[in-house]
Tab-separated table of C-alpha atoms and ligand atoms in Angstrom:
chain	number	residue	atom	x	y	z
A	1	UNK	CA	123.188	33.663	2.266
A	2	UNK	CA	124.927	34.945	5.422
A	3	UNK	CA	122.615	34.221	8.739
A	4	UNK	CA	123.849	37.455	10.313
A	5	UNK	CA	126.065	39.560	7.946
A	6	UNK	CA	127.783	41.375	10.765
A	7	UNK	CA	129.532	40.222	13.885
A	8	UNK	CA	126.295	41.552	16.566
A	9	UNK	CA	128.303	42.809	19.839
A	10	UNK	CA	126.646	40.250	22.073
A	11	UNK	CA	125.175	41.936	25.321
A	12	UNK	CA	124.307	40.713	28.128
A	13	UNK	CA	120.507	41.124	27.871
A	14	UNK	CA	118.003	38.185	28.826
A	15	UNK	CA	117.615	37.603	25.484
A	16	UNK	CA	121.047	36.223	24.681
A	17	UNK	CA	122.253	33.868	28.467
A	18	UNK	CA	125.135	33.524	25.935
A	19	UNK	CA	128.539	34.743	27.648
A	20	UNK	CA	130.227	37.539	25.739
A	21	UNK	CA	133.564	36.467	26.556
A	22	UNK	CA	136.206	34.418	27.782
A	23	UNK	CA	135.734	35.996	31.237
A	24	UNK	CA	132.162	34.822	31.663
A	25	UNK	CA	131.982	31.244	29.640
A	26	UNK	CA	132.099	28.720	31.911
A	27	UNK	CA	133.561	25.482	31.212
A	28	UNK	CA	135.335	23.690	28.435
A	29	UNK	CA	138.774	24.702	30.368
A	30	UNK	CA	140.904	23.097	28.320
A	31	UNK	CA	139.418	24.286	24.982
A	32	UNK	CA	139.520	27.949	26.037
A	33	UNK	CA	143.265	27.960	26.620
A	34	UNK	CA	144.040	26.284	23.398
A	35	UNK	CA	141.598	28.906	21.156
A	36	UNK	CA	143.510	31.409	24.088
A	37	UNK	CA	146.890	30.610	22.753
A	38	UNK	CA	145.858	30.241	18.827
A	39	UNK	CA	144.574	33.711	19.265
A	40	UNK	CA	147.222	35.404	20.819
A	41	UNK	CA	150.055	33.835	18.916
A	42	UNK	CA	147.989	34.899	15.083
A	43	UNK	CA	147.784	38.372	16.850
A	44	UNK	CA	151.802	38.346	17.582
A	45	UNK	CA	152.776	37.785	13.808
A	46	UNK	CA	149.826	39.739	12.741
A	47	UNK	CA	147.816	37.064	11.210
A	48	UNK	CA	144.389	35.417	10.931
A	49	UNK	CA	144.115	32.046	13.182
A	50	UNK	CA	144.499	28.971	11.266
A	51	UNK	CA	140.533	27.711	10.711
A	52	UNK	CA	138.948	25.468	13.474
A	53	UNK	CA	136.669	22.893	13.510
A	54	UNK	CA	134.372	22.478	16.569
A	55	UNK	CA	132.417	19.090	16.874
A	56	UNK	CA	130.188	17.466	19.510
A	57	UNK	CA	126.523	17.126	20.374
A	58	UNK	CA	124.091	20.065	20.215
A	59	UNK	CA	124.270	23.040	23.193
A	60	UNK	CA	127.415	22.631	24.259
A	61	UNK	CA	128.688	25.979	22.643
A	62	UNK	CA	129.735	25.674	19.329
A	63	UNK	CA	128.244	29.072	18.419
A	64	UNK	CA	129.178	31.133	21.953
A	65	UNK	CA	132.845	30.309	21.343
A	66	UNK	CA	132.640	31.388	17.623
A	67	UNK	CA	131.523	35.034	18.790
A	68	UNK	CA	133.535	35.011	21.077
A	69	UNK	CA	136.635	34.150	18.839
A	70	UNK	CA	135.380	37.048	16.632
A	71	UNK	CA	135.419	39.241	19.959
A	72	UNK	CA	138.567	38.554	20.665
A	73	UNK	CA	140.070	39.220	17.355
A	74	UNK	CA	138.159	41.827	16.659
A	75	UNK	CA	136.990	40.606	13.542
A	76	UNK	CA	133.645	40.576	11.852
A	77	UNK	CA	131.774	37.681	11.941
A	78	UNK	CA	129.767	35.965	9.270
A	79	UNK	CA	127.746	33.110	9.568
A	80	UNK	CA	126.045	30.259	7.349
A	81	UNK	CA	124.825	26.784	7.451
A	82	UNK	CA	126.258	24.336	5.561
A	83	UNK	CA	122.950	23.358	3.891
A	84	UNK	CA	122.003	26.262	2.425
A	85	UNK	CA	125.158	26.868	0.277
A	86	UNK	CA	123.419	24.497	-2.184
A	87	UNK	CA	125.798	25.496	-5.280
A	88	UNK	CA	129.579	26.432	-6.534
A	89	UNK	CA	127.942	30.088	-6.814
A	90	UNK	CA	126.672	30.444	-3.415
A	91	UNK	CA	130.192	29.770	-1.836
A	92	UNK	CA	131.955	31.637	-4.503
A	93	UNK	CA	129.712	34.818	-3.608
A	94	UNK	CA	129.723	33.924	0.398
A	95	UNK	CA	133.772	33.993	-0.106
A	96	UNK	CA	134.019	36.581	-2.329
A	97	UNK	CA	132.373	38.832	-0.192
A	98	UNK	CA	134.876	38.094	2.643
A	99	UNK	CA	136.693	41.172	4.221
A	100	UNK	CA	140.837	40.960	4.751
A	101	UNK	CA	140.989	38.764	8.674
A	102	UNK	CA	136.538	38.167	8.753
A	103	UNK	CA	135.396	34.730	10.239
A	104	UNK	CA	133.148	32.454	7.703
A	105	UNK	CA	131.313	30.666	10.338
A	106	UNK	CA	129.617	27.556	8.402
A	107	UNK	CA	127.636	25.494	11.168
A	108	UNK	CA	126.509	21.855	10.095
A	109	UNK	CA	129.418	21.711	7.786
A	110	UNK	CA	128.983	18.421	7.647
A	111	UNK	CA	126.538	19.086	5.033
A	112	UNK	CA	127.820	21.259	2.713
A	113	UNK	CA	127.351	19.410	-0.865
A	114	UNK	CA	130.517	17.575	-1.701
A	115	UNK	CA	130.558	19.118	-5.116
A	116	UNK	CA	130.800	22.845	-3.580
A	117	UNK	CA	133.109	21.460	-0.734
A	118	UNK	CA	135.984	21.414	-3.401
A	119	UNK	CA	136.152	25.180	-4.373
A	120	UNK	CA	136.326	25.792	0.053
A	121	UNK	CA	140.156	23.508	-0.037
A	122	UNK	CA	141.999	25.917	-2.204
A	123	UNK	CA	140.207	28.870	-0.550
A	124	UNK	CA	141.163	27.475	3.060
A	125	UNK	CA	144.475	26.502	1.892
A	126	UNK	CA	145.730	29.651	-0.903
A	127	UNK	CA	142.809	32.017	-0.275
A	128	UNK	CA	142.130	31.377	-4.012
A	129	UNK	CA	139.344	30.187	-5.703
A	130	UNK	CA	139.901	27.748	-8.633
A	131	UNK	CA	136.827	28.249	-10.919
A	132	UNK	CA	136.834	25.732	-14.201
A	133	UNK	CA	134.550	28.042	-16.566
A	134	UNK	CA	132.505	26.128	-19.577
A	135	UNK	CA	133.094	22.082	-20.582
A	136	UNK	CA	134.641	19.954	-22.251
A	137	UNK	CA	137.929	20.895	-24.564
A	138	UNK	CA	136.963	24.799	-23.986
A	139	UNK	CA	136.969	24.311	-20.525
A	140	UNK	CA	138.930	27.380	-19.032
A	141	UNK	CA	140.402	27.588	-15.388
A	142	UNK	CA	140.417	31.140	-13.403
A	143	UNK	CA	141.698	31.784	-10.036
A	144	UNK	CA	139.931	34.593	-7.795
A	145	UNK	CA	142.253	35.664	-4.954
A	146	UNK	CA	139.911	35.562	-1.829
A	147	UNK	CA	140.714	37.730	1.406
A	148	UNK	CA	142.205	36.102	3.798
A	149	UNK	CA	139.967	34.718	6.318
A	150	UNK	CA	139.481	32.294	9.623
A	151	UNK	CA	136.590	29.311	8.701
A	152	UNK	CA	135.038	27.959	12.026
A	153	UNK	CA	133.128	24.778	11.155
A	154	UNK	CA	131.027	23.424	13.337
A	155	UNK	CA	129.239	19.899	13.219
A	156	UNK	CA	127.542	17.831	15.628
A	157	UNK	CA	129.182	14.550	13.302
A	158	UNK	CA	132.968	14.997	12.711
A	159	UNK	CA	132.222	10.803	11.066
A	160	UNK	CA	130.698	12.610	8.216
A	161	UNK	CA	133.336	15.193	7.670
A	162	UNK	CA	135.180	14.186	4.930
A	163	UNK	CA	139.374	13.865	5.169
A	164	UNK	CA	140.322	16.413	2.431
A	165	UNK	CA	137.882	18.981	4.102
A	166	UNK	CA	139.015	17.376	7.734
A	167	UNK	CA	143.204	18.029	7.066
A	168	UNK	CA	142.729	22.046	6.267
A	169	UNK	CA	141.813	22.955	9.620
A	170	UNK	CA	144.288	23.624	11.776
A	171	UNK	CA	142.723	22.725	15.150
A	172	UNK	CA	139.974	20.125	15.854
A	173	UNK	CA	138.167	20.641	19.163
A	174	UNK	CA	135.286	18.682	20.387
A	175	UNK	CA	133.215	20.497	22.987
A	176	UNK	CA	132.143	17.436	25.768
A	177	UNK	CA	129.343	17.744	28.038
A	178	UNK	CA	129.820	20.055	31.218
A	179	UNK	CA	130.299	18.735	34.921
A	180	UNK	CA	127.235	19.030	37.315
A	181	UNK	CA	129.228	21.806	38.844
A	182	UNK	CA	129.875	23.782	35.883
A	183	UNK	CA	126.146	23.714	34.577
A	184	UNK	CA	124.790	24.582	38.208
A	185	UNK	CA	127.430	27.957	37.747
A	186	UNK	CA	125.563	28.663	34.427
A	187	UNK	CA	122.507	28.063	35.625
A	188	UNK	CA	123.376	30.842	38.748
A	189	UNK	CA	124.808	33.408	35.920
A	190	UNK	CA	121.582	32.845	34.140
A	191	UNK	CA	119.070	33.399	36.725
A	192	UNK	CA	121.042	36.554	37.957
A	193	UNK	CA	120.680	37.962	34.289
A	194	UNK	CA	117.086	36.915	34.310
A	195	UNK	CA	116.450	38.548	38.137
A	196	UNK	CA	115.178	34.756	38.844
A	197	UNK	CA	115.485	34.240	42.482
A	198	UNK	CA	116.446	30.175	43.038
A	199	UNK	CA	117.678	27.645	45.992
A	200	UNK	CA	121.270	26.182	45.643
A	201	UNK	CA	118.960	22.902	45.478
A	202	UNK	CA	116.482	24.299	43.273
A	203	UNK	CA	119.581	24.651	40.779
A	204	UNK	CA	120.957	21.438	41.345
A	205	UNK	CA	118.149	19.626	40.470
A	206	UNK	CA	117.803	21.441	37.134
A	207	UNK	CA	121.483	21.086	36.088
A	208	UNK	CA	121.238	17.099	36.686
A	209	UNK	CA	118.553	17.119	34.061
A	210	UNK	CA	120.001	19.207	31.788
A	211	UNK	CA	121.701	16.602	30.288
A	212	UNK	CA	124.758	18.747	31.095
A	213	UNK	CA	124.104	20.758	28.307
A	214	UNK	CA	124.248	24.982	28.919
A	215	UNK	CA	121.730	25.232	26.033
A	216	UNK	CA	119.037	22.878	27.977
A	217	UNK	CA	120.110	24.266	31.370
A	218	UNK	CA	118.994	27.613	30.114
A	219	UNK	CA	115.659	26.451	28.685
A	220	UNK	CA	114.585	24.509	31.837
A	221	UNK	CA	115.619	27.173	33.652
A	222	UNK	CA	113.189	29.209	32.132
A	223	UNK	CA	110.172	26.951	31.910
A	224	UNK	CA	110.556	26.186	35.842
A	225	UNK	CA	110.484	29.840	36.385
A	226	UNK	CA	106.972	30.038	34.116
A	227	UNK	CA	106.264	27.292	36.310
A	228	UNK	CA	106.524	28.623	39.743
A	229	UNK	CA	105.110	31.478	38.985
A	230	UNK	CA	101.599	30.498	37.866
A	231	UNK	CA	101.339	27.743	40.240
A	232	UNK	CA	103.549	29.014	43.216
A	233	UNK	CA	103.852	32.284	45.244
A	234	UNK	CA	107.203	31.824	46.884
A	235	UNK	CA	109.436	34.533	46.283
A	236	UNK	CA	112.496	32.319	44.854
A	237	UNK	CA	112.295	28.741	43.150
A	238	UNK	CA	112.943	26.155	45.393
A	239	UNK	CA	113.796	22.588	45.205
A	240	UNK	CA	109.741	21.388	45.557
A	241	UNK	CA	108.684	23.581	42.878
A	242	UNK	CA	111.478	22.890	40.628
A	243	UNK	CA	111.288	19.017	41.102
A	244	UNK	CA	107.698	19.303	40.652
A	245	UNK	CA	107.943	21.219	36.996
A	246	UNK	CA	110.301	19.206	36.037
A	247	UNK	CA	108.379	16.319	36.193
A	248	UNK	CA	105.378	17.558	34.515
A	249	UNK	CA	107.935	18.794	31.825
A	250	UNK	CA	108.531	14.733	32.149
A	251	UNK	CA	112.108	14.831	32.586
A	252	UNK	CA	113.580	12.360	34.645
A	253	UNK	CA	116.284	12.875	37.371
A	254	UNK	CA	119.090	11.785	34.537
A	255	UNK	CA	117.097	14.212	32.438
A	256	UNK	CA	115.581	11.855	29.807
A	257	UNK	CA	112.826	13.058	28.398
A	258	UNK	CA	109.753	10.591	26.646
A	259	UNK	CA	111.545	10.219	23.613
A	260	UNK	CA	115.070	8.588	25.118
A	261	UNK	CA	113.060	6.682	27.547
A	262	UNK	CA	111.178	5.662	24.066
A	263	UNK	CA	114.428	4.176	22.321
A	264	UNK	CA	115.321	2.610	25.092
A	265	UNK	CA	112.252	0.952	25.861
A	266	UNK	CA	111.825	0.017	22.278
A	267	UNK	CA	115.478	-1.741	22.446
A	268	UNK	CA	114.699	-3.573	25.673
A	269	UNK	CA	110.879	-4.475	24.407
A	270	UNK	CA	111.226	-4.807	20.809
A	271	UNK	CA	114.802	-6.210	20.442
A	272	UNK	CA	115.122	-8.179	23.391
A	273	UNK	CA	117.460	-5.773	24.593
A	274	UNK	CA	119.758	-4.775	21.675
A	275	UNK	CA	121.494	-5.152	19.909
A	276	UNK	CA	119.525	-3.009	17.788
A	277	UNK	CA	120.172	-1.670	13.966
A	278	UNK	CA	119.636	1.818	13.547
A	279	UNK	CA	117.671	1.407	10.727
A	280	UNK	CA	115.300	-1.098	12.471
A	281	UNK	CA	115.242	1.410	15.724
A	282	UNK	CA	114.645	4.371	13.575
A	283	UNK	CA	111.736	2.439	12.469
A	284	UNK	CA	110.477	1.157	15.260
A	285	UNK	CA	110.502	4.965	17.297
A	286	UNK	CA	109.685	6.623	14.648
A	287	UNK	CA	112.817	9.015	15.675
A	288	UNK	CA	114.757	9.910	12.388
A	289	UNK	CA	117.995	8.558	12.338
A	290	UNK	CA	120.271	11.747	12.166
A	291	UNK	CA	118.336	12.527	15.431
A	292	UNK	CA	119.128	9.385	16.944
A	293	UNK	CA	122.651	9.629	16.211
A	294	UNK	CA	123.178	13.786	16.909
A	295	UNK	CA	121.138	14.008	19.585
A	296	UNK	CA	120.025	10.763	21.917
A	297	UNK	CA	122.450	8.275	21.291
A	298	UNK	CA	125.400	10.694	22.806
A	299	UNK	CA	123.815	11.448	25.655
A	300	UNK	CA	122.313	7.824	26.399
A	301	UNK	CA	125.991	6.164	25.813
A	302	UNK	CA	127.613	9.194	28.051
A	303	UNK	CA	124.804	7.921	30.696
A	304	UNK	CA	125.605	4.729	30.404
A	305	UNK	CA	122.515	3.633	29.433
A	306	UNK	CA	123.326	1.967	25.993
A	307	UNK	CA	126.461	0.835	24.384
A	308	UNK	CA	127.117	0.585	20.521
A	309	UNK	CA	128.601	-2.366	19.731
A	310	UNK	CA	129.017	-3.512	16.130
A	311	UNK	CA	125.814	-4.951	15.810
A	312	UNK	CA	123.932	-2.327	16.941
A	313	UNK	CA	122.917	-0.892	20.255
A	314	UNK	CA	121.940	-2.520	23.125
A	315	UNK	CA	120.508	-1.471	26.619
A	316	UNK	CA	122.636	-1.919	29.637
A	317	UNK	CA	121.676	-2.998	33.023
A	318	UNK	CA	121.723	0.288	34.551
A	319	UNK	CA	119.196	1.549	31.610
A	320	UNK	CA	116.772	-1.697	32.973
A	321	UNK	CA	117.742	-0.743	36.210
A	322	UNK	CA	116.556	3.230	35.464
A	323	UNK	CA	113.196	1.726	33.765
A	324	UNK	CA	112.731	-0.185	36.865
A	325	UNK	CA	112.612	-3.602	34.952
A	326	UNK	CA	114.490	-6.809	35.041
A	327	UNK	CA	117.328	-7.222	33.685
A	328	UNK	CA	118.474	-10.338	31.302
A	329	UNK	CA	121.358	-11.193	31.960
A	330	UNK	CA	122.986	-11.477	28.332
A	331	UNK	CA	126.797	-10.754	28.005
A	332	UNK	CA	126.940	-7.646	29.508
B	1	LIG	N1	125.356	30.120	28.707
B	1	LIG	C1	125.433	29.166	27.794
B	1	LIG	N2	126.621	28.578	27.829
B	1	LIG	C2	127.327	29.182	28.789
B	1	LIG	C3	128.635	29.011	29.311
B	1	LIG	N3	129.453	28.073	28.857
B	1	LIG	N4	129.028	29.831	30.290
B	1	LIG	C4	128.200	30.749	30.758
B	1	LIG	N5	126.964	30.944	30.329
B	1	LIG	C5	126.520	30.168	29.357
């Protein structure tokens, strides 16, 4: 059931580019005081922290923080995805199993099974679990006292996180994308752990098409360096070499890759330019539709490339603009 059943001490091998504390995460400023301050205040009265819920799109750092959390509390950390606690069982044995002050780490909560979801309010709320034994008239109620323990959820749609589940965390955070400047900083940690030599430019023009995302910054990172050294013998990375991976890699210079350039094509080509259901553009991409919504459609409305409107989405002018084609000039 658990992923990892004990909290690994993350080191700083070039294995894991993940930070292994506060010290060395860059970014999310205001996030780390907050988590900071929650931390330090359940360590003053000798408490867990109140759970957490972490939302926004993939990479951002969902995970890191979690370990990190656990780091700094010193507690163990377990971790599961929502999906696989399929039953009441699984999450009865996954709590059970708790230690006094662990972390339950549940990524993709937003699909635990809404069945199984009850039996996690009581144990968030009264570290208790209510378990109804047998049916009908014989029907007999127990309650297990659970350690108590810190639940990090962590979902990429907070819209499918239901309000009962939603009210028994104490904090909310959403993780946005990083600034040009903080990704370039993580890409300059990275490449130190990873003994990559690399231009100032080189790294700028990989953290504007990482879609300012640490997770993506990392891999392109890495696939420029496999780059320039088959097909380059400079000693460091430069700019030329990096520009010229990462356009065989066929990301752009707002780091879309074929797919987004795909749904937005297909809204400007197909749908006159939007507005587009997502049913119809899931169709029409053949891009599922939890992808489009998780992992393009962010992105492409933080680029300002579409906009949702209640009919669907539509393509803006800068996204004809980007596609160098010509834009109809509709409402907007
Ligand atoms: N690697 C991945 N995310 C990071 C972050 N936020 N800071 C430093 N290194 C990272």
């Amino acid at each position: 059931m658990f992923v990892n059943s004990k909290s690994e001490k993350l080191k700083e091998s070039p294995d894991s580019l993940r930070p292994q504390g506060w010290d060395n995460y860059i970014g999310q400023e205001r996030i780390k005081k907050h988590l900071r301050i929650i931390i330090e205040a359940a360590k003053r009265r000798n408490e867990t922290p109140d759970h957490i819920l972490f939302y926004g799109p993939p990479g951002l750092g969902k995970t890191t923080i979690s370990h990190i959390i656990a780091q700094e509390t010193g507690s163990n950390l377990r971790s599961t995805t929502g999906p696989v606690i399929e039953k009441s069982g699984d999450l009865v044995a996954l709590l059970t199993n708790l230690n006094e002050g662990d972390i339950l780490f549940i990524d993709e909560c937003h699909r635990i099974n809404r069945f199984v979801e009850e039996y996690l309010y009581s144990a968030m709320e009264d570290f208790k679990i209510n378990l109804i034994l047998g049916k009908g008239p014989m029907a007999k109620t127990i309650d297990i006292k659970i350690p108590h323990f810190t639940l990090i959820g962590a979902t990429t749609r907070i819209d499918m996180i239901s309000s009962p589940l939603r009210s028994r965390f104490g904090s909310i955070l959403q993780l946005n994308y990083y600034s040009q400047e903080e990704i370039e900083r993580i890409i300059e940690r990275s490449a130190q752990i990873l003994g990559i030599k690399i231009t100032k430019e080189a790294k700028s023009q990989i953290a504007k098409r990482s879609r300012f995302t640490p997770r993506i910054a990392n891999k392109l990172l890495k696939r420029v360096r496999d780059f320039s050294q088959v097909e380059d013998d400079e000693e460091s990375i430069d700019e030329k070499i990096a520009v010229k991976a990462l356009e065989f890699l066929e990301v752009d210079n707002l780091g879309l890759e074929p797919s987004d350039r795909k749904i937005i094509e297909t809204i400007i080509n197909k749908f006159n330019g939007g507005p587009a259901g997502l049913q119809a553009l899931s169709a029409a991409t053949s891009e599922e539709k939890n992808a489009i919504l998780e992992i393009y459609e962010p992105y492409l409305m933080q680029m300002g490339l579409i906009k949702r409107t209640n009919k669907g989405r539509a393509a803006t002018k800068l996204a004809y603009e980007h596609l160098n084609l010509k834009w109809k000039n509709k409402e907007g």
